[in-house]
mmCIF file of C-alpha atoms in Angstrom:
data_model
loop_
_atom_site.group_PDB
_atom_site.id
_atom_site.type_symbol
_atom_site.label_atom_id
_atom_site.label_comp_id
_atom_site.label_asym_id
_atom_site.label_seq_id
_atom_site.Cartn_x
_atom_site.Cartn_y
_atom_site.Cartn_z
ATOM 1 C CA UNK F 157 -0.006 -0.005 -0.046
ATOM 2 C CA UNK F 158 1.106 3.585 -0.573
ATOM 3 C CA UNK F 159 -0.197 4.326 2.851
ATOM 4 C CA UNK F 160 2.224 4.773 5.735
ATOM 5 C CA UNK F 161 1.808 3.293 9.140
ATOM 6 C CA UNK F 162 3.176 5.355 12.038
ATOM 7 C CA UNK F 163 3.490 3.694 15.478
ATOM 8 C CA UNK F 164 4.042 6.012 18.503
ATOM 9 C CA UNK F 165 6.229 3.557 20.477
ATOM 10 C CA UNK F 166 8.519 2.901 17.603
ATOM 11 C CA UNK F 167 8.613 6.398 15.983
ATOM 12 C CA UNK F 168 7.877 6.712 12.370
ATOM 13 C CA UNK F 169 7.947 3.779 10.005
ATOM 14 C CA UNK F 170 7.765 4.458 6.313
ATOM 15 C CA UNK F 171 6.648 1.761 3.829
ATOM 16 C CA UNK F 172 8.405 3.437 0.996
ATOM 17 C CA UNK F 173 10.973 6.177 0.643
ATOM 18 C CA UNK F 174 9.057 7.498 -2.332
ATOM 19 C CA UNK F 175 6.227 8.500 -0.057
ATOM 20 C CA UNK F 176 8.531 10.421 2.090
ATOM 21 C CA UNK F 177 9.796 12.026 -1.156
ATOM 22 C CA UNK F 178 6.309 12.820 -2.141
ATOM 23 C CA UNK F 179 5.141 14.463 1.071
ATOM 24 C CA UNK F 180 8.334 15.995 2.415
ATOM 25 C CA UNK F 181 10.080 17.068 -0.765
ATOM 26 C CA UNK F 182 12.460 14.112 -0.954
ATOM 27 C CA UNK F 183 15.275 14.774 -3.419
ATOM 28 C CA UNK F 184 14.273 18.375 -3.706
ATOM 29 C CA UNK F 185 15.134 18.812 0.024
ATOM 30 C CA UNK F 186 18.643 17.641 -0.695
ATOM 31 C CA UNK F 187 18.837 20.132 -3.602
ATOM 32 C CA UNK F 188 17.779 23.024 -1.381
ATOM 33 C CA UNK F 189 20.407 22.088 1.183
ATOM 34 C CA UNK F 190 23.257 21.628 -1.356
ATOM 35 C CA UNK F 191 22.744 24.225 -4.084
ATOM 36 C CA UNK F 192 24.503 24.566 -7.495
ATOM 37 C CA UNK F 193 25.676 21.674 -9.588
ATOM 38 C CA UNK F 194 26.279 19.578 -6.466
ATOM 39 C CA UNK F 195 22.518 19.777 -5.930
ATOM 40 C CA UNK F 196 22.023 17.792 -9.156
ATOM 41 C CA UNK F 197 24.140 14.934 -7.879
ATOM 42 C CA UNK F 198 21.799 14.660 -4.928
ATOM 43 C CA UNK F 199 18.711 15.077 -7.139
ATOM 44 C CA UNK F 200 19.586 12.540 -9.797
ATOM 45 C CA UNK F 201 21.048 10.013 -7.415
ATOM 46 C CA UNK F 202 17.913 10.256 -5.279
ATOM 47 C CA UNK F 203 15.557 9.563 -8.121
ATOM 48 C CA UNK F 204 17.670 7.270 -10.137
ATOM 49 C CA UNK F 205 16.028 3.951 -10.917
ATOM 50 C CA UNK F 206 17.374 0.494 -10.295
ATOM 51 C CA UNK F 207 16.983 -2.765 -12.165
ATOM 52 C CA UNK F 208 13.529 -4.407 -12.220
ATOM 53 C CA UNK F 209 14.291 -7.963 -13.049
ATOM 54 C CA UNK F 210 16.516 -10.808 -11.804
ATOM 55 C CA UNK F 211 17.442 -13.954 -13.664
ATOM 56 C CA UNK F 212 15.325 -17.023 -12.582
ATOM 57 C CA UNK F 213 14.648 -20.625 -13.661
ATOM 58 C CA UNK F 214 16.923 -23.533 -14.504
ATOM 59 C CA UNK F 215 18.395 -24.696 -17.813
ATOM 60 C CA UNK F 216 17.921 -28.087 -19.353
ATOM 61 C CA UNK F 217 21.058 -29.528 -17.719
ATOM 62 C CA UNK F 218 19.796 -28.556 -14.243
ATOM 63 C CA UNK F 219 16.417 -30.241 -14.937
ATOM 64 C CA UNK F 220 18.281 -33.438 -16.014
ATOM 65 C CA UNK F 221 20.268 -33.295 -12.793
ATOM 66 C CA UNK F 222 17.051 -33.066 -10.749
ATOM 67 C CA UNK F 223 15.702 -36.219 -12.405
ATOM 68 C CA UNK F 224 18.812 -38.106 -11.210
ATOM 69 C CA UNK F 225 18.639 -37.040 -7.623
ATOM 70 C CA UNK F 226 18.079 -39.908 -5.308
ATOM 71 C CA UNK F 227 16.848 -37.973 -2.394
ATOM 72 C CA UNK F 228 13.089 -37.454 -2.881
ATOM 73 C CA UNK F 229 12.871 -34.651 -0.294
ATOM 74 C CA UNK F 230 15.663 -32.687 -1.931
ATOM 75 C CA UNK F 231 14.040 -33.122 -5.286
ATOM 76 C CA UNK F 232 10.738 -31.807 -3.947
ATOM 77 C CA UNK F 233 12.445 -28.810 -2.335
ATOM 78 C CA UNK F 234 14.239 -27.894 -5.517
ATOM 79 C CA UNK F 235 11.032 -28.211 -7.523
ATOM 80 C CA UNK F 236 9.177 -26.110 -5.052
ATOM 81 C CA UNK F 237 11.946 -23.440 -5.199
ATOM 82 C CA UNK F 238 11.707 -23.488 -8.964
ATOM 83 C CA UNK F 239 7.972 -23.041 -8.893
ATOM 84 C CA UNK F 240 8.296 -20.025 -6.534
ATOM 85 C CA UNK F 241 10.996 -18.482 -8.773
ATOM 86 C CA UNK F 242 8.807 -18.957 -11.840
ATOM 87 C CA UNK F 243 5.863 -17.405 -10.028
ATOM 88 C CA UNK F 244 8.014 -14.467 -9.049
ATOM 89 C CA UNK F 245 9.188 -13.990 -12.636
ATOM 90 C CA UNK F 246 5.611 -14.178 -13.854
ATOM 91 C CA UNK F 247 4.483 -11.598 -11.294
ATOM 92 C CA UNK F 248 7.319 -9.301 -12.387
ATOM 93 C CA UNK F 249 6.422 -9.851 -16.090
ATOM 94 C CA UNK F 250 2.830 -8.798 -15.393
ATOM 95 C CA UNK F 251 3.988 -5.709 -13.527
ATOM 96 C CA UNK F 252 6.364 -4.857 -16.404
ATOM 97 C CA UNK F 253 3.483 -5.112 -18.845
ATOM 98 C CA UNK F 254 1.332 -2.862 -16.680
ATOM 99 C CA UNK F 255 4.213 -0.311 -16.532
ATOM 100 C CA UNK F 256 4.665 -0.512 -20.291
ATOM 101 C CA UNK F 257 1.002 0.038 -20.842
ATOM 102 C CA UNK F 258 1.068 2.986 -18.524
ATOM 103 C CA UNK F 259 4.015 4.532 -20.423
ATOM 104 C CA UNK F 260 2.253 4.000 -23.784
ATOM 105 C CA UNK F 261 -0.942 5.515 -22.358
ATOM 106 C CA UNK F 262 0.864 8.546 -20.933
ATOM 107 C CA UNK F 263 0.402 10.743 -24.003
ATOM 108 C CA UNK F 264 -1.231 13.533 -22.110
ATOM 109 C CA UNK F 265 -1.312 12.655 -18.423
ATOM 110 C CA UNK F 266 1.093 11.903 -15.628
ATOM 111 C CA UNK F 267 1.350 8.538 -13.933
ATOM 112 C CA UNK F 268 3.759 5.877 -12.670
ATOM 113 C CA UNK F 269 4.882 5.071 -16.120
ATOM 114 C CA UNK F 270 5.897 8.611 -16.835
ATOM 115 C CA UNK F 271 8.223 8.731 -13.830
ATOM 116 C CA UNK F 272 9.662 5.261 -14.595
ATOM 117 C CA UNK F 273 10.449 6.326 -18.151
ATOM 118 C CA UNK F 274 12.927 8.931 -16.964
ATOM 119 C CA UNK F 275 15.399 6.319 -15.542
ATOM 120 C CA UNK F 276 17.798 6.163 -18.485
ATOM 121 C CA UNK F 277 17.940 9.940 -18.913
ATOM 122 C CA UNK F 278 18.445 10.522 -15.193
ATOM 123 C CA UNK F 279 21.289 8.052 -15.145
ATOM 124 C CA UNK F 280 23.060 9.869 -17.952
ATOM 125 C CA UNK F 281 22.424 13.312 -16.486
ATOM 126 C CA UNK F 282 23.888 12.127 -13.217
ATOM 127 C CA UNK F 283 27.075 10.993 -14.963
ATOM 128 C CA UNK F 284 27.425 14.353 -16.669
ATOM 129 C CA UNK F 285 26.925 16.557 -13.668
ATOM 130 C CA UNK F 286 29.295 14.437 -11.653
ATOM 131 C CA UNK F 287 32.048 15.143 -14.171
ATOM 132 C CA UNK F 288 31.605 18.841 -13.418
ATOM 133 C CA UNK F 289 31.162 18.522 -9.693
ATOM 134 C CA UNK F 290 34.378 16.438 -9.426
ATOM 135 C CA UNK F 291 36.395 19.607 -10.283
ATOM 136 C CA UNK F 292 35.921 21.489 -7.032
ATOM 137 C CA UNK F 293 39.346 22.858 -6.245
ATOM 138 C CA UNK F 294 40.238 26.482 -6.801
ATOM 139 C CA UNK F 295 43.006 25.589 -9.235
ATOM 140 C CA UNK F 296 40.458 23.569 -11.328
ATOM 141 C CA UNK F 297 38.146 26.497 -12.136
ATOM 142 C CA UNK F 298 39.199 26.818 -15.739
ATOM 143 C CA UNK F 299 38.947 23.073 -16.345
ATOM 144 C CA UNK F 300 35.576 23.004 -14.597
ATOM 145 C CA UNK F 301 34.219 25.648 -16.938
ATOM 146 C CA UNK F 302 35.531 23.792 -19.996
ATOM 147 C CA UNK F 303 33.937 20.524 -18.843
ATOM 148 C CA UNK F 304 30.692 22.360 -18.123
ATOM 149 C CA UNK F 305 30.534 23.722 -21.659
ATOM 150 C CA UNK F 306 31.220 20.288 -23.120
ATOM 151 C CA UNK F 307 28.435 18.755 -20.955
ATOM 152 C CA UNK F 308 26.119 21.469 -22.127
ATOM 153 C CA UNK F 309 26.834 20.500 -25.711
ATOM 154 C CA UNK F 310 25.828 16.896 -24.894
ATOM 155 C CA UNK F 311 22.602 18.232 -23.427
ATOM 156 C CA UNK F 312 21.726 19.374 -26.961
ATOM 157 C CA UNK F 313 22.152 15.828 -28.242
ATOM 158 C CA UNK F 314 19.980 14.455 -25.392
ATOM 159 C CA UNK F 315 17.290 17.027 -26.314
ATOM 160 C CA UNK F 316 17.366 15.759 -29.932
ATOM 161 C CA UNK F 317 16.933 12.147 -28.741
ATOM 162 C CA UNK F 318 13.993 13.129 -26.546
ATOM 163 C CA UNK F 319 12.177 14.639 -29.439
ATOM 164 C CA UNK F 320 10.585 11.210 -30.097
ATOM 165 C CA UNK F 321 8.450 11.857 -27.048
ATOM 166 C CA UNK F 322 7.769 15.561 -27.841
ATOM 167 C CA UNK F 323 4.320 16.653 -26.765
ATOM 168 C CA UNK F 324 3.698 13.733 -24.414
ATOM 169 C CA UNK F 325 3.924 13.763 -20.632
ATOM 170 C CA UNK F 326 7.137 11.782 -20.800
ATOM 171 C CA UNK F 327 8.605 14.263 -23.274
ATOM 172 C CA UNK F 328 7.693 17.222 -21.066
ATOM 173 C CA UNK F 329 9.346 15.700 -18.046
ATOM 174 C CA UNK F 330 12.496 14.886 -20.020
ATOM 175 C CA UNK F 331 12.670 18.448 -21.384
ATOM 176 C CA UNK F 332 12.274 19.776 -17.893
ATOM 177 C CA UNK F 333 15.107 17.700 -16.496
ATOM 178 C CA UNK F 334 17.456 18.765 -19.280
ATOM 179 C CA UNK F 335 16.479 22.445 -18.878
ATOM 180 C CA UNK F 336 17.080 22.227 -15.133
ATOM 181 C CA UNK F 337 20.593 20.840 -15.572
ATOM 182 C CA UNK F 338 21.422 23.411 -18.215
ATOM 183 C CA UNK F 339 20.252 26.212 -15.959
ATOM 184 C CA UNK F 340 22.437 24.951 -13.105
ATOM 185 C CA UNK F 341 25.514 24.601 -15.292
ATOM 186 C CA UNK F 342 25.167 28.193 -16.491
ATOM 187 C CA UNK F 343 24.622 29.473 -12.999
ATOM 188 C CA UNK F 344 27.675 27.607 -11.814
ATOM 189 C CA UNK F 345 29.800 29.137 -14.588
ATOM 190 C CA UNK F 346 28.581 32.628 -13.685
ATOM 191 C CA UNK F 347 30.072 31.963 -10.217
ATOM 192 C CA UNK F 348 28.689 35.163 -8.594
ATOM 193 C CA UNK F 349 25.045 34.247 -8.609
ATOM 194 C CA UNK F 350 23.938 33.465 -5.055
ATOM 195 C CA UNK F 351 21.937 30.265 -4.383
ATOM 196 C CA UNK F 352 18.285 31.142 -4.240
ATOM 197 C CA UNK F 353 16.160 28.626 -2.334
ATOM 198 C CA UNK F 354 12.980 30.034 -3.952
ATOM 199 C CA UNK F 355 14.074 28.708 -7.323
ATOM 200 C CA UNK F 356 13.933 25.136 -5.912
ATOM 201 C CA UNK F 357 10.379 25.031 -4.727
ATOM 202 C CA UNK F 358 8.005 22.619 -6.508
ATOM 203 C CA UNK F 359 5.989 25.470 -7.990
ATOM 204 C CA UNK F 360 9.137 27.235 -9.244
ATOM 205 C CA UNK F 361 10.403 24.090 -10.866
ATOM 206 C CA UNK F 362 7.065 23.612 -12.547
ATOM 207 C CA UNK F 363 6.737 27.196 -13.793
ATOM 208 C CA UNK F 364 10.348 27.730 -14.894
ATOM 209 C CA UNK F 365 11.251 24.298 -16.303
ATOM 210 C CA UNK F 366 7.873 22.500 -16.645
ATOM 211 C CA UNK F 367 9.160 19.838 -14.242
ATOM 212 C CA UNK F 368 6.584 18.055 -12.037
ATOM 213 C CA UNK F 369 7.863 16.088 -9.067
ATOM 214 C CA UNK F 370 6.387 13.399 -6.751
ATOM 215 C CA UNK F 371 6.263 16.141 -4.042
ATOM 216 C CA UNK F 372 4.084 18.387 -6.175
ATOM 217 C CA UNK F 373 0.281 18.324 -5.617
ATOM 218 C CA UNK F 374 -0.012 19.117 -9.340
ATOM 219 C CA UNK F 375 1.504 15.703 -10.264
ATOM 220 C CA UNK F 376 -0.903 13.753 -8.090
ATOM 221 C CA UNK F 377 -4.028 15.781 -9.025
ATOM 222 C CA UNK F 378 -3.269 15.255 -12.719
ATOM 223 C CA UNK F 379 -2.520 11.545 -12.261
ATOM 224 C CA UNK F 380 -5.609 10.828 -10.238
ATOM 225 C CA UNK F 381 -7.958 12.904 -12.364
ATOM 226 C CA UNK F 382 -6.592 11.075 -15.430
ATOM 227 C CA UNK F 383 -7.051 7.633 -13.859
ATOM 228 C CA UNK F 384 -3.346 6.834 -14.130
ATOM 229 C CA UNK F 385 -3.446 4.834 -10.924
ATOM 230 C CA UNK F 386 -6.652 2.944 -11.683
ATOM 231 C CA UNK F 387 -9.402 2.422 -9.194
ATOM 232 C CA UNK F 388 -7.138 1.327 -6.338
ATOM 233 C CA UNK F 389 -3.331 1.379 -6.382
ATOM 234 C CA UNK F 390 -1.035 -0.119 -3.798
ATOM 235 C CA UNK F 391 2.748 0.386 -4.059
ATOM 236 C CA UNK F 392 4.014 -2.719 -2.327
ATOM 237 C CA UNK F 393 1.048 -4.861 -1.420
ATOM 238 C CA UNK F 394 -2.643 -4.573 -0.703
ATOM 239 C CA UNK F 395 -4.177 -5.046 2.733
ATOM 240 C CA UNK F 396 -5.486 -8.537 1.734
ATOM 241 C CA UNK F 397 -2.927 -9.472 -0.906
ATOM 242 C CA UNK F 398 -0.894 -12.520 0.084
ATOM 243 C CA UNK F 399 2.765 -13.096 -0.619
ATOM 244 C CA UNK F 400 4.384 -16.399 -1.574
ATOM 245 C CA UNK F 401 4.282 -17.484 2.102
ATOM 246 C CA UNK F 402 0.567 -16.924 2.309
ATOM 247 C CA UNK F 403 0.775 -13.807 4.434
ATOM 248 C CA UNK F 404 -0.763 -10.400 3.792
ATOM 249 C CA UNK F 405 -0.070 -6.942 5.173
ATOM 250 C CA UNK F 406 -3.063 -7.280 7.523
ATOM 251 C CA UNK F 407 -1.480 -10.330 9.145
ATOM 252 C CA UNK F 408 1.512 -8.224 10.139
ATOM 253 C CA UNK F 409 -0.317 -5.100 11.189
ATOM 254 C CA UNK F 410 -3.387 -6.528 13.004
ATOM 255 C CA UNK F 411 -1.449 -7.705 16.134
ATOM 256 C CA UNK F 412 -0.156 -4.182 16.627
ATOM 257 C CA UNK F 413 -3.647 -2.573 16.693
ATOM 258 C CA UNK F 414 -5.692 -2.188 19.795
ATOM 259 C CA UNK F 415 -9.447 -2.432 19.289
ATOM 260 C CA UNK F 416 -9.973 1.343 19.834
ATOM 261 C CA UNK F 417 -6.686 2.552 18.381
ATOM 262 C CA UNK F 418 -6.854 5.985 16.765
ATOM 263 C CA UNK F 419 -5.242 5.383 13.343
ATOM 264 C CA UNK F 420 -3.647 7.862 10.978
ATOM 265 C CA UNK F 421 -2.907 6.749 7.376
ATOM 266 C CA UNK F 422 -0.381 9.068 5.670
ATOM 267 C CA UNK F 423 -0.293 9.399 1.906
ATOM 268 C CA UNK F 424 -3.378 7.238 1.478
ATOM 269 C CA UNK F 425 -3.793 7.840 -2.278
ATOM 270 C CA UNK F 426 -6.599 5.762 -3.734
ATOM 271 C CA UNK F 427 -5.629 2.569 -1.874
ATOM 272 C CA UNK F 428 -8.675 0.802 -0.325
ATOM 273 C CA UNK F 429 -6.620 -0.108 2.747
ATOM 274 C CA UNK F 430 -8.315 2.497 4.997
ATOM 275 C CA UNK F 431 -11.799 1.299 3.956
ATOM 276 C CA UNK F 432 -10.983 -2.380 4.401
ATOM 277 C CA UNK F 433 -9.507 -1.721 7.917
ATOM 278 C CA UNK F 434 -12.603 0.256 8.767
ATOM 279 C CA UNK F 435 -14.847 -2.517 7.579
ATOM 280 C CA UNK F 436 -12.990 -4.948 9.839
ATOM 281 C CA UNK F 437 -13.843 -2.752 12.848
ATOM 282 C CA UNK F 438 -10.705 -0.575 13.206
ATOM 283 C CA UNK F 439 -12.047 2.863 14.159
ATOM 284 C CA UNK F 440 -11.498 5.726 13.977
ATOM 285 C CA UNK F 441 -9.231 6.107 10.890
ATOM 286 C CA UNK F 442 -8.097 9.395 9.455
ATOM 287 C CA UNK F 443 -6.511 9.236 5.943
ATOM 288 C CA UNK F 444 -4.583 12.161 4.536
ATOM 289 C CA UNK F 445 -3.119 12.854 1.102
ATOM 290 C CA UNK F 446 -1.608 15.944 -0.532
ATOM 291 C CA UNK F 447 -3.950 15.521 -3.519
ATOM 292 C CA UNK F 448 -7.368 17.120 -3.131
ATOM 293 C CA UNK F 449 -8.493 15.269 -6.206
ATOM 294 C CA UNK F 450 -7.957 11.820 -4.781
ATOM 295 C CA UNK F 451 -9.425 12.814 -1.374
ATOM 296 C CA UNK F 452 -12.650 13.895 -3.062
ATOM 297 C CA UNK F 453 -12.687 10.593 -5.004
ATOM 298 C CA UNK F 454 -12.263 8.617 -1.789
ATOM 299 C CA UNK F 455 -15.016 10.488 -0.014
ATOM 300 C CA UNK F 456 -17.380 9.768 -2.878
ATOM 301 C CA UNK F 457 -16.304 6.107 -3.086
ATOM 302 C CA UNK F 458 -16.237 5.158 0.602
ATOM 303 C CA UNK F 459 -18.145 7.980 2.363
ATOM 304 C CA UNK F 460 -17.104 10.457 4.985
ATOM 305 C CA UNK F 461 -17.817 10.035 8.688
ATOM 306 C CA UNK F 462 -16.379 10.568 12.208
ATOM 307 C CA UNK F 463 -14.857 7.127 12.121
ATOM 308 C CA UNK F 464 -13.701 7.169 8.419
ATOM 309 C CA UNK F 465 -12.285 10.621 7.765
ATOM 310 C CA UNK F 466 -10.548 11.731 4.486
ATOM 311 C CA UNK F 467 -8.571 14.965 4.514
ATOM 312 C CA UNK F 468 -6.465 16.790 1.918
ATOM 313 C CA UNK F 469 -3.314 17.637 3.815
ATOM 314 C CA UNK F 470 0.501 17.762 3.409
ATOM 315 C CA UNK F 471 2.074 15.170 5.706
ATOM 316 C CA UNK F 472 5.006 17.580 6.318
ATOM 317 C CA UNK F 473 2.648 20.302 7.624
ATOM 318 C CA UNK F 474 -0.243 18.578 9.451
ATOM 319 C CA UNK F 475 -2.415 20.559 11.860
ATOM 320 C CA UNK F 476 -3.380 17.729 14.259
ATOM 321 C CA UNK F 477 -2.788 18.317 17.987
ATOM 322 C CA UNK F 478 -0.022 16.331 19.699
ATOM 323 C CA UNK F 479 -0.902 12.720 20.699
ATOM 324 C CA UNK F 480 -4.054 12.723 18.503
ATOM 325 C CA UNK F 481 -3.298 9.206 17.229
ATOM 326 C CA UNK F 482 -2.123 5.880 18.589
ATOM 327 C CA UNK F 483 -0.966 4.373 15.335
#
């Protein structure tokens, strides 16, 4: 689920760093603290994407070996492991197909596929800005400027490559990223321009470079209004969805909840986790999200009451009194 669970006795526990990025500013916070080209190293490293898939399954030789094993228990264990790996690969394949479909459908709206499609470009931009940032010494100023100009020339080539996505949500994000790097390179070469924190706000990035981030309400409003996250989207696992061991999120969380626990769900999105918990008798539950669009959708879908409360609110600037929740 995209939702967070916060337990008082253990402090804050986040299901996914992206949600912290989304509600607290994430990589942009690092940018604000660092400034200049060094800020881009923090930005691009923070949002860089990793590998999705891992190799699984056995080749024909391994299967022949299994047939010759004399120990029946070992054979059964190996076969069971193979089945689990095959299931894991199949699950990842289905997820990949969903992501691909999201990317292909992202002609005019934002969604998970749009962000995922930036991985290759972000990786290259990170390499380029690190080349400049590595030349920090006073005696390397002239070399730093020369490398900066060479990097800016390569940005032109990257822009030409991104023209294939021109006019789409993916293309707009790529253009924004490139424009942001170019702006920082030029500011770094000027040398005398002071770091202005106001230029790194989500609204400033959107207006100046057309760049929408996970921390921006505009991204989420557009994505939810455009149906990019479907009817109910859970980032890691739904409340009732079982893993390969037959356990679901509810099996882990339930033992931690007192019958009358006051529950706060941060970054609820359109996950049905809050509604399912409420149906099971967990009350009261307050669910917050930075997107007013999705909060209105959830009110209409599940209703609004004293025990199932939906609120549009930034998790980094909540107005609840201290000790208002138990979980």
